Amino acid sequence: MARIELRNIAKAYGSVEVMRDINLTIDDGEFIVLVGPSGCGKSTLLRMIAGLEPISGGDFTVDGKRMNEVPPRDRDMAMVFQSYALYPHMDVARNMGFSLEIRKAANDVRVSKVQEAARTLGLSKLTERLPKQLSGGQRQRVAMGRAIVRDPSAFLFDEPLSNLDAALRVEMRLEIARLHQRLKATMIYVTHDQVEALTLADRIVVLNAGDIQQVGTPLELYDTPANKFVAQFIGSPTMNILDIEPKDGRLSLKNGASLGLGLTNAQVGARELGVRPEHLNIVGPEEAHISGTAELVEHLGSDTNIHANVPGIGQVLVREHGHFALKSGDPVGIALDLEKAHLFDADGRRLAA
Amino acid sequence: MSALRKSSPLAVTGKYLALGFYIAFALFPLYWLVKIAITPDKLIFTEGTALFPSEFTFENFQTVLIATDFLSYFKNSVIVSVGTAAITTAIAAAAGYAFSRFAFRGKRVIIALMLITQMFPLLMIIAPIYKIVAAVGLLNSLTSLIIVYTAFNIPFATFLMQSFFDGIPKDLEEAGMIDGCTRFEALRKIILPLTLPGLGATLGFVFTAAWSELLFALMLINSNDTMTFPVGLLTFVSKFSVDWGQMMAAGVLALVPSCLFFIFIQRYLVQGLTSGAVKG
């Protein structure tokens, strides 16, 4: 169990600073997901926490103890790698028990812990196999087993599911969620997949270009994104961003369509309007804020995605629930749920009412 | 598609013909070596280029083993080759690991220097090497050969080992270090077992190179006691004649250690030990 704190953490390679002023407190037993596009620094941050990457500045503490210079073996953290990193010359049981072997734990303790972990992960019959005789999903389980056996103060996951196929990914995601419920351990999980982030996290940390964009629960990020980046990164399909021109304190779209919404004083600097596809509706011409033609209609069964082309605005994506009888080329009227829309200023910051 | 192509008998025949031709081409000199070694002396010239001798004899082997200093040459060669291979591989493994895993000041310069040492024809540096070895009083000693061979083989062996270390994912060591190893423990318990094929290949390469080296051995060794096998072979050439049968018999015997060595390490060379380490 561990409460992990990052204060003004910085990372530099030579004179190139890639990360600065990272502040984050992770509570004991919390499941934190670091998410962001590739190259945003999420893996580097995780590796700094693990001790695999030196920290260039700031304080990293676990339960109040500064750990910046502590080598990885003394940090009491277990890590699951994207590549699994199983030891190819050791069988499953030895792979899982290797940390105890190194720490010279008693033989019977090791064996019983490995057996228990293997049982939980459904690996009991495979303990004598070598990694190369296992499927991708089984290897993933062994990698998790190796972490569980150690009973660490924190679990670190570095994109653990990226190498699995879609069906297996869903299954292993559930397994990790269950694991967290059962162990109640602090977990830090890195992914670029927002679905994993939204489903697993107690809190999500959105990173971009070495900066924390926002920290919050999945719903906070969805409902009140701090800026345009978070708004577009969280939620699928991606939020529509429409240019706006405030006219006489009222909101109009670029093509002149008035939305009839008054702007508060705080919102006069708004330049863009963000609306999620699910907060747009296909309506009759009299209720429509904007209208255009349906360019492409995707029938997903549970939902229908309508890619509409609106003159003067461009592409707008509308998501309707269930089957929606519409085909490409049909004229559409679109209404915006302005209650759920967001205004962004010229710097991309969200402007609250 | 590929199944169809595979079943074409013409292509299969062509493939085996090509392979067969290559194997015959590569093995013919070896065959000739063995053939002359077992041909009785009196038939060597009379039967000339006949593919099979009309009589066999093992007399040449007997003479070589009993009547000549062959065993002493052989022993010297084993000492020099094993010593060179062991020392070179140990140094090359350490250097290769450093090149593969660490970033340090002067790395590029050292790599460049090592490359440069490989660019000179050996003939150019024979004289200086001789002077150095003579100055430290190591002429006619096996030690001098081990030192010189080691120096010459280290650069290539280092690059070879580096490529083997590069092939082992970094994640494995990192997983080991998170699991509680120091870097050295991770190296010993995780990386080293996986590098066995690389160590085997490097040992084999250096061993063979030292085993068959003639130029330096010829120059640095004069006394019959410390002659290595390639130099010893030349003693079969006398002023008036060449003792072909015995020379070839000695050559066949000299092949034995190399063959044994490669039979021993080939399973490490063929086997991909790291398979299953990462991904699926």
XYZ file of C-alpha atoms in Angstrom:
633
model
C 0.000 0.000 0.000
C 1.398 3.339 -0.901
C 0.573 6.980 -1.304
C 2.674 8.293 -4.149
C 3.458 11.930 -4.601
C 5.108 13.722 -7.508
C 6.163 17.283 -6.814
C 7.519 19.483 -9.635
C 8.920 16.442 -11.385
C 11.036 17.300 -14.427
C 12.717 15.202 -17.057
C 15.480 16.331 -19.368
C 17.672 14.517 -21.843
C 20.865 16.528 -21.840
C 19.723 20.086 -22.371
C 16.380 19.103 -23.863
C 13.626 19.386 -21.314
C 10.763 17.049 -22.119
C 8.766 17.334 -18.928
C 8.410 20.046 -16.336
C 6.427 20.747 -13.185
C 4.543 17.494 -13.025
C 2.478 17.509 -9.833
C 0.317 14.577 -8.904
C -0.787 12.870 -5.731
C -1.897 9.272 -5.943
C -3.827 7.983 -2.964
C -3.353 4.645 -1.378
C -5.314 2.037 -3.316
C -6.170 4.366 -6.142
C -6.253 3.256 -9.785
C -4.649 6.037 -11.799
C -4.502 5.948 -15.579
C -1.976 8.051 -17.469
C -3.332 8.645 -20.929
C -2.261 10.672 -23.921
C -1.107 10.424 -27.526
C 2.193 8.725 -28.289
C 5.179 10.799 -27.337
C 3.312 12.678 -24.613
C 5.616 11.396 -21.885
C 3.263 8.984 -20.130
C 5.620 6.006 -20.362
C 8.591 8.149 -19.343
C 6.679 9.279 -16.278
C 5.861 5.688 -15.369
C 9.486 4.639 -15.872
C 10.607 7.455 -13.597
C 8.223 6.161 -10.938
C 9.601 2.652 -11.449
C 13.172 3.888 -11.193
C 14.152 2.826 -14.699
C 14.613 6.401 -15.827
C 16.443 8.992 -13.724
C 14.356 11.907 -12.471
C 15.917 15.224 -13.508
C 14.228 17.454 -10.952
C 11.573 17.635 -8.269
C 10.614 15.193 -5.536
C 9.146 11.756 -5.858
C 7.908 10.389 -2.555
C 6.209 7.199 -1.465
C 4.434 7.447 1.889
C 6.356 10.637 2.549
C 9.776 9.125 1.864
C 11.819 10.645 -0.932
C 12.625 7.954 -3.477
C 14.282 9.847 -6.346
C 17.597 8.028 -6.090
C 16.353 4.668 -4.807
C 17.139 1.876 -7.305
C 14.167 0.023 -8.819
C 14.725 -3.127 -6.753
C 14.183 -1.203 -3.503
C 11.059 0.679 -4.545
C 8.729 -2.246 -3.870
C 6.839 -1.714 -7.091
C 5.928 -4.343 -9.651
C 5.697 -3.543 -13.319
C 3.886 -5.211 -16.191
C 5.549 -4.405 -19.489
C 3.919 -3.942 -22.862
C 6.214 -6.639 -24.216
C 5.503 -8.805 -21.114
C 9.287 -9.192 -20.690
C 9.036 -12.800 -19.519
C 12.356 -14.520 -18.915
C 12.500 -16.883 -21.900
C 14.767 -19.453 -20.273
C 12.599 -19.936 -17.202
C 9.304 -21.800 -16.984
C 6.107 -20.082 -15.901
C 6.483 -20.953 -12.234
C 10.056 -19.700 -12.056
C 9.120 -16.545 -13.971
C 6.417 -15.772 -11.442
C 8.552 -16.647 -8.441
C 11.739 -14.988 -9.653
C 11.391 -11.926 -7.421
C 11.048 -14.173 -4.365
C 13.966 -16.288 -5.551
C 16.142 -13.165 -5.781
C 15.009 -12.032 -2.340
C 15.868 -15.496 -1.028
C 12.392 -16.242 0.280
C 11.865 -19.705 1.747
C 11.150 -22.326 -0.864
C 7.725 -23.361 0.437
C 6.591 -19.733 0.715
C 7.587 -19.160 -2.872
C 5.902 -22.273 -4.161
C 2.659 -21.587 -2.351
C 2.544 -17.950 -3.485
C 3.211 -18.920 -7.083
C 0.553 -21.618 -6.918
C -1.964 -19.204 -5.502
C -1.271 -16.598 -8.173
C -1.379 -19.237 -10.892
C -4.741 -20.411 -9.593
C -6.221 -16.906 -9.596
C -5.058 -16.323 -13.134
C -6.045 -19.754 -14.449
C -2.447 -20.761 -15.121
C -2.230 -23.783 -12.811
C -1.863 -26.245 -15.669
C 0.806 -24.226 -17.435
C 3.361 -23.683 -14.686
C 5.949 -25.937 -16.277
C 5.801 -24.389 -19.722
C 8.283 -21.974 -21.192
C 7.051 -18.571 -22.343
C 7.443 -19.518 -26.001
C 4.908 -22.303 -25.519
C 2.220 -19.849 -24.401
C -0.292 -17.756 -26.310
C -0.256 -13.961 -26.104
C -3.044 -13.872 -23.525
C -1.353 -16.498 -21.362
C 1.922 -14.599 -21.466
C 0.068 -11.502 -20.388
C -1.333 -13.440 -17.441
C 2.089 -14.711 -16.448
C 3.383 -11.150 -16.517
C 0.550 -10.155 -14.208
C 1.182 -13.187 -12.033
C 4.790 -12.157 -11.653
C 3.577 -8.832 -10.295
C 0.934 -10.332 -7.983
C 3.319 -12.821 -6.391
C 5.435 -9.978 -5.076
C 2.579 -8.350 -3.195
C 4.075 -4.926 -4.003
C 3.063 -1.558 -2.611
C 2.168 -0.390 -6.101
C 1.523 -1.959 -9.505
C 2.749 -0.229 -12.630
C 1.293 -1.158 -16.008
C 2.908 0.063 -19.229
C 0.352 -0.393 -21.996
C -0.121 -4.015 -20.959
C -2.881 -4.803 -23.427
C -1.604 -3.223 -26.640
C -0.225 -6.468 -28.008
C -3.451 -8.423 -27.604
C -6.273 -8.792 -30.088
C -9.506 -6.901 -29.484
C -11.521 -9.679 -27.806
C -8.695 -10.662 -25.485
C -8.092 -7.042 -24.619
C -11.632 -6.675 -23.291
C -11.255 -9.863 -21.271
C -7.919 -8.854 -19.747
C -9.266 -5.397 -19.000
C -11.958 -6.960 -16.864
C -9.347 -9.144 -15.234
C -7.245 -6.133 -14.275
C -10.329 -4.355 -12.905
C -11.130 -7.429 -10.805
C -7.555 -7.635 -9.628
C -7.729 -4.070 -8.416
C -10.992 -4.664 -6.595
C -9.541 -7.695 -4.871
C -6.077 -6.389 -3.979
C -7.050 -2.760 -3.354
C -3.471 -1.835 -4.223
C -2.252 1.391 -5.734
C -2.092 0.974 -9.492
C -0.670 3.247 -12.137
C -1.619 2.327 -15.647
C -0.331 3.826 -18.885
C -2.358 3.588 -22.066
C -3.145 5.503 -25.221
C -6.559 3.861 -25.378
C -9.209 6.098 -23.864
C -11.655 3.212 -23.486
C -9.199 1.460 -21.159
C -8.714 4.722 -19.324
C -12.419 5.413 -18.884
C -13.292 1.869 -17.825
C -10.434 1.203 -15.395
C -9.534 4.471 -13.759
C -10.527 5.981 -10.462
C -8.856 9.068 -11.822
C -7.390 9.790 -15.234
C -4.348 11.952 -15.890
C -4.381 13.343 -19.425
C -0.927 14.205 -20.710
C 0.123 16.047 -23.826
C 3.638 17.056 -24.858
C 5.016 16.531 -21.368
C 2.318 18.518 -19.598
C -0.560 17.376 -17.449
C -3.676 18.691 -19.170
C -6.191 17.574 -16.586
C -6.610 15.163 -13.694
C -10.063 13.902 -12.825
C -12.529 11.062 -12.670
C -13.626 9.662 -16.029
C -16.953 11.499 -15.847
C -15.349 14.783 -14.860
C -13.158 14.586 -17.929
C -16.128 13.734 -20.099
C -18.480 16.367 -18.696
C -16.102 19.211 -17.904
C -12.900 18.911 -19.914
C -10.373 21.587 -18.987
C -9.497 22.334 -22.562
C -10.014 21.457 -26.175
C -7.297 18.783 -26.092
C -8.937 16.835 -23.290
C -12.352 17.360 -24.833
C -11.212 15.831 -28.094
C -9.099 13.098 -26.544
C -11.767 11.748 -24.202
C -14.943 10.397 -25.753
C -15.496 8.410 -28.888
C -16.237 9.385 -31.584
C -14.331 12.637 -31.192
C -16.079 15.848 -30.199
C -17.107 18.228 -32.998
C -15.342 21.586 -32.805
C -17.186 24.396 -34.571
C -15.890 27.918 -35.134
C -18.100 30.592 -33.643
C -18.507 34.316 -33.928
C -20.086 35.999 -30.944
C -22.488 38.634 -32.266
C -23.995 41.183 -29.870
C -23.331 38.908 -26.899
C -25.101 36.046 -28.615
C -23.627 32.947 -30.131
C -23.537 32.426 -33.881
C -21.785 29.849 -35.956
C -19.355 30.743 -38.694
C -21.946 30.302 -41.422
C -24.160 32.833 -39.694
C -26.566 30.391 -38.063
C -27.647 31.833 -34.734
C -27.819 29.460 -31.817
C -29.792 31.920 -29.725
C -27.532 31.395 -26.734
C -26.477 34.299 -24.560
C -22.864 34.530 -23.520
C -21.853 35.378 -19.956
C -19.092 37.880 -19.282
C -16.627 35.073 -18.800
C -17.477 33.652 -22.184
C -17.065 36.676 -24.431
C -13.640 35.459 -25.544
C -15.049 32.197 -26.879
C -13.817 31.225 -30.313
C -14.942 27.644 -30.678
C -17.849 25.502 -29.671
C -17.397 21.823 -28.820
C -20.310 19.409 -29.013
C -20.043 15.656 -28.714
C -21.665 13.660 -31.545
C -24.079 12.137 -29.034
C -25.292 15.625 -28.114
C -26.350 16.404 -31.655
C -29.694 15.265 -33.020
C -31.174 14.861 -36.437
C -34.386 16.891 -36.394
C -36.961 18.398 -38.710
C -36.145 21.700 -40.477
C -38.114 23.855 -38.038
C -36.090 22.763 -34.984
C -32.704 22.589 -36.707
C -29.858 24.913 -35.768
C -27.943 23.956 -38.867
C -28.698 21.869 -41.934
C -26.771 20.045 -44.585
C -26.570 16.672 -46.285
C -25.681 13.275 -44.896
C -22.432 12.284 -46.596
C -21.880 8.964 -44.963
C -24.093 6.936 -42.663
C -22.554 4.194 -40.523
C -24.980 1.689 -39.059
C -23.409 0.123 -35.986
C -26.566 -1.521 -34.699
C -26.521 0.074 -31.287
C -25.838 3.477 -32.818
C -25.901 5.238 -36.125
C -23.099 7.650 -36.988
C -24.072 10.314 -39.477
C -21.252 12.290 -41.100
C -23.009 15.407 -42.330
C -21.618 18.117 -44.537
C -22.920 21.507 -43.445
C -22.292 24.375 -45.875
C -20.081 27.054 -44.348
C -19.101 24.835 -41.419
C -17.806 21.589 -42.871
C -17.952 18.077 -41.465
C -20.189 17.443 -38.475
C -20.602 14.040 -36.866
C -23.939 13.138 -35.327
C -24.500 10.009 -33.292
C -28.058 8.763 -32.976
C -29.051 5.934 -30.723
C -30.240 2.673 -32.296
C -31.238 2.237 -35.925
C -31.797 5.416 -37.797
C -33.377 5.266 -41.219
C -31.167 7.586 -43.224
C -28.973 7.098 -46.210
C -26.137 9.059 -47.727
C -27.264 12.054 -49.722
C -30.345 12.715 -47.609
C -30.795 16.290 -46.392
C -30.511 16.580 -42.619
C -31.371 19.181 -40.028
C -29.227 19.138 -36.905
C -30.058 20.438 -33.451
C -27.343 21.066 -30.852
C -27.864 20.248 -27.195
C -26.422 23.525 -26.005
C -26.680 22.526 -22.344
C -23.959 19.998 -22.987
C -21.829 22.028 -25.358
C -18.518 23.606 -24.360
C -16.997 26.946 -25.273
C -13.262 27.284 -25.832
C -11.207 30.468 -26.036
C -8.439 31.230 -28.517
C -5.948 29.183 -26.426
C -8.243 26.193 -26.309
C -9.229 26.647 -22.645
C -12.774 25.795 -21.732
C -14.843 28.771 -20.589
C -17.310 27.954 -17.848
C -20.546 29.918 -17.657
C -0.539 -19.491 -54.424
C 2.598 -20.471 -52.598
C 1.306 -24.035 -52.275
C 0.921 -24.218 -56.034
C 4.356 -22.849 -56.625
C 5.915 -25.201 -54.127
C 4.607 -28.284 -55.892
C 6.257 -27.448 -59.207
C 8.691 -30.353 -59.675
C 10.956 -28.315 -61.904
C 11.557 -25.705 -59.232
C 12.180 -28.355 -56.589
C 14.682 -30.167 -58.799
C 16.395 -26.896 -59.611
C 16.634 -26.001 -55.951
C 18.203 -29.339 -55.014
C 20.544 -29.222 -57.980
C 21.774 -25.809 -56.910
C 22.169 -26.932 -53.314
C 23.928 -30.105 -54.388
C 26.321 -28.218 -56.613
C 27.128 -25.803 -53.826
C 27.764 -28.575 -51.307
C 29.974 -30.494 -53.737
C 31.897 -27.344 -54.521
C 32.391 -26.514 -50.850
C 33.299 -30.003 -49.720
C 35.531 -31.070 -52.592
C 38.786 -29.701 -51.110
C 38.012 -31.537 -47.876
C 37.410 -34.730 -49.812
C 40.709 -34.318 -51.609
C 42.494 -33.789 -48.306
C 41.124 -37.039 -46.907
C 41.701 -38.879 -50.159
C 45.389 -38.032 -50.328
C 45.813 -38.748 -46.616
C 44.704 -42.340 -47.126
C 46.478 -42.907 -50.441
C 49.715 -44.892 -50.135
C 52.779 -42.822 -50.999
C 53.659 -44.811 -54.046
C 50.286 -44.134 -55.658
C 50.124 -40.402 -55.018
C 51.779 -39.436 -58.270
C 50.997 -42.469 -60.363
C 47.261 -42.314 -59.891
C 47.288 -38.516 -60.114
C 43.792 -37.151 -60.362
C 41.790 -40.357 -60.039
C 38.793 -39.765 -57.795
C 39.321 -42.911 -55.731
C 42.692 -44.437 -54.835
C 42.974 -48.126 -55.699
C 44.469 -48.913 -52.286
C 43.866 -47.511 -48.797
C 46.344 -47.088 -46.011
C 46.432 -45.511 -42.564
C 50.183 -45.510 -42.555
C 50.367 -41.742 -43.012
C 48.343 -41.179 -39.843
C 50.523 -43.590 -37.957
C 53.720 -41.888 -39.070
C 52.378 -38.440 -38.276
C 51.291 -39.402 -34.775
C 54.333 -41.461 -33.840
C 57.329 -40.352 -35.845
C 56.815 -36.591 -36.055
C 56.355 -33.755 -33.556
C 52.759 -33.464 -34.619
C 51.363 -34.068 -31.119
C 53.489 -31.285 -29.710
C 52.325 -28.862 -32.438
C 48.808 -29.957 -31.778
C 49.091 -29.331 -28.052
C 50.594 -25.871 -28.658
C 47.790 -24.997 -31.025
C 45.174 -26.094 -28.522
C 46.758 -23.958 -25.813
C 46.993 -20.905 -28.052
C 43.523 -21.267 -29.591
C 41.666 -22.054 -26.392
C 43.519 -19.319 -24.539
C 42.846 -16.762 -27.266
C 39.201 -17.757 -27.600
C 38.553 -17.623 -23.872
C 40.290 -14.309 -23.222
C 38.930 -12.628 -26.337
C 35.381 -13.745 -25.676
C 35.478 -12.594 -22.068
C 36.739 -9.147 -23.021
C 34.487 -8.873 -26.070
C 31.408 -9.849 -24.064
C 32.086 -7.156 -21.471
C 32.831 -4.531 -24.110
C 29.890 -5.576 -26.273
C 27.521 -5.312 -23.311
C 28.763 -1.812 -22.555
C 28.388 -0.723 -26.184
C 24.929 -2.201 -26.356
C 23.495 -0.897 -23.099
C 25.286 2.212 -21.928
C 25.736 5.677 -23.327
C 29.107 7.018 -22.287
C 31.525 9.700 -23.326
C 33.901 8.640 -26.075
C 31.816 5.652 -27.184
C 31.876 6.686 -30.828
C 35.594 7.373 -30.714
C 36.329 3.945 -29.267
C 34.147 2.236 -31.870
C 35.895 4.191 -34.626
C 39.325 3.261 -33.272
C 38.353 -0.379 -33.143
C 37.215 -0.215 -36.744
C 40.453 1.434 -37.814
C 42.522 -1.389 -36.327
C 40.746 -3.717 -38.730
C 41.699 -1.718 -41.789
C 45.435 -2.385 -41.942
C 46.784 -5.354 -43.848
C 48.557 -7.574 -41.314
C 51.729 -7.577 -43.390
C 52.175 -3.884 -42.682
C 52.435 -4.317 -38.958
C 54.468 -7.476 -38.805
C 57.741 -5.655 -38.312
C 56.605 -3.395 -35.457
C 54.868 -6.285 -33.721
C 58.034 -8.342 -33.997
C 60.098 -5.532 -32.472
C 57.652 -5.118 -29.598
C 57.473 -8.832 -28.844
C 61.265 -9.142 -29.045
C 61.723 -6.150 -26.751
C 59.582 -7.667 -24.013
C 61.363 -10.974 -24.435
C 58.383 -13.021 -25.520
C 59.756 -14.407 -28.795
C 59.252 -18.143 -29.150
C 56.574 -18.207 -26.494
C 52.951 -19.222 -26.818
C 52.026 -16.242 -24.629
C 53.112 -13.842 -27.373
C 50.768 -15.540 -29.815
C 47.860 -15.443 -27.389
C 48.404 -11.728 -26.763
C 48.719 -10.845 -30.449
C 45.735 -12.968 -31.529
C 43.611 -11.582 -28.722
C 44.445 -8.027 -29.699
C 43.547 -8.668 -33.313
C 40.320 -10.498 -32.658
C 38.823 -8.270 -29.977
C 37.318 -5.619 -32.299
C 35.375 -8.027 -34.469
C 34.402 -10.204 -31.512
C 33.159 -7.119 -29.676
C 30.936 -6.080 -32.557
C 29.653 -9.632 -32.793
C 28.820 -9.750 -29.088
C 27.274 -6.302 -29.232
C 24.856 -7.436 -31.905
C 23.875 -10.413 -29.754
C 23.244 -8.144 -26.762
C 21.297 -5.764 -28.983
C 19.048 -8.677 -29.864
C 18.058 -9.187 -26.230
C 15.241 -6.816 -25.301
C 16.126 -4.222 -22.693
C 12.790 -4.903 -21.031
C 14.143 -8.205 -19.718
C 16.872 -6.590 -17.652
C 14.521 -3.891 -16.500
C 11.986 -6.499 -15.424
C 14.799 -8.239 -13.560
C 15.881 -5.052 -11.839
C 12.301 -4.315 -10.806
C 12.030 -7.895 -9.564
C 14.908 -7.226 -7.215
C 18.136 -7.764 -9.129
C 21.084 -5.426 -9.189
C 22.256 -4.692 -12.712
C 24.961 -7.291 -12.344
C 22.547 -9.933 -11.058
C 20.220 -9.174 -13.967
C 23.170 -9.617 -16.298
C 24.206 -12.899 -14.713
C 20.802 -14.517 -14.215
C 18.842 -13.204 -17.181
C 21.075 -11.836 -19.905
C 23.958 -14.278 -19.683
C 21.890 -17.452 -20.163
C 20.306 -15.825 -23.205
C 23.672 -14.841 -24.642
C 25.023 -18.395 -24.683
C 24.500 -18.715 -28.453
C 26.398 -15.476 -28.934
C 29.195 -16.586 -26.652
C 29.337 -19.903 -28.502
C 29.533 -18.228 -31.884
C 32.224 -15.826 -30.723
C 34.249 -18.599 -29.101
C 33.984 -20.638 -32.293
C 34.943 -17.786 -34.532
C 37.990 -16.762 -32.506
C 39.053 -20.361 -31.931
C 39.025 -21.092 -35.654
C 40.848 -17.885 -36.477
C 43.603 -18.626 -33.959
C 43.748 -22.287 -34.927
C 44.556 -21.584 -38.550
C 46.709 -18.472 -38.166
C 50.070 -18.862 -39.893
C 51.667 -15.493 -40.487
C 52.370 -14.385 -36.931
C 53.036 -17.899 -35.707
C 55.650 -18.293 -38.402
C 57.324 -15.047 -37.531
C 57.238 -15.105 -33.749
C 58.031 -18.803 -33.266
C 61.224 -20.473 -34.342
C 61.827 -23.227 -31.868
C 60.313 -26.601 -32.576
C 58.942 -26.836 -28.999
C 56.573 -23.937 -29.336
C 55.503 -24.334 -32.954
C 51.786 -24.308 -33.530
C 50.197 -26.680 -35.923
C 50.084 -24.486 -39.100
C 53.806 -23.796 -38.728
C 54.443 -27.442 -37.980
C 52.715 -28.403 -41.223
C 55.475 -26.607 -43.076
C 58.042 -29.019 -41.636
C 56.592 -31.615 -43.988
C 58.026 -29.528 -46.794
C 61.704 -30.315 -46.999
C 64.339 -28.972 -49.370
C 63.959 -31.769 -51.867
C 60.447 -33.088 -51.508
C 57.015 -32.541 -50.044
C 55.592 -35.318 -47.937
C 52.053 -34.983 -49.260
C 50.524 -38.000 -47.602
C 51.736 -37.115 -44.110
C 50.934 -33.455 -44.566
C 47.363 -34.273 -45.551
C 47.006 -36.760 -42.703
C 48.145 -34.073 -40.278
C 45.649 -31.692 -41.892
C 42.807 -34.156 -41.412
C 43.735 -34.591 -37.752
C 43.872 -30.822 -37.343
C 40.298 -30.536 -38.537
C 39.056 -32.718 -35.708
C 39.018 -30.123 -32.914
C 37.233 -27.543 -35.058
C 34.611 -30.079 -36.051
C 34.112 -31.230 -32.480
C 33.830 -27.653 -31.358
C 31.159 -26.783 -33.894
C 29.204 -29.961 -33.231
C 29.229 -28.943 -29.591
C 28.023 -25.371 -30.095
C 25.770 -25.786 -33.104
C 22.655 -26.314 -31.020
C 23.257 -22.923 -29.423
C 23.801 -21.341 -32.801
C 20.655 -22.754 -34.324
C 18.334 -22.325 -31.390
C 16.740 -18.938 -30.952
C 16.899 -18.765 -27.204
C 15.070 -15.491 -26.829
C 11.937 -16.607 -28.645
C 8.904 -16.167 -26.429
C 10.475 -13.389 -24.414
C 8.421 -10.575 -25.755
C 5.223 -10.263 -27.761
C 3.443 -13.147 -29.446
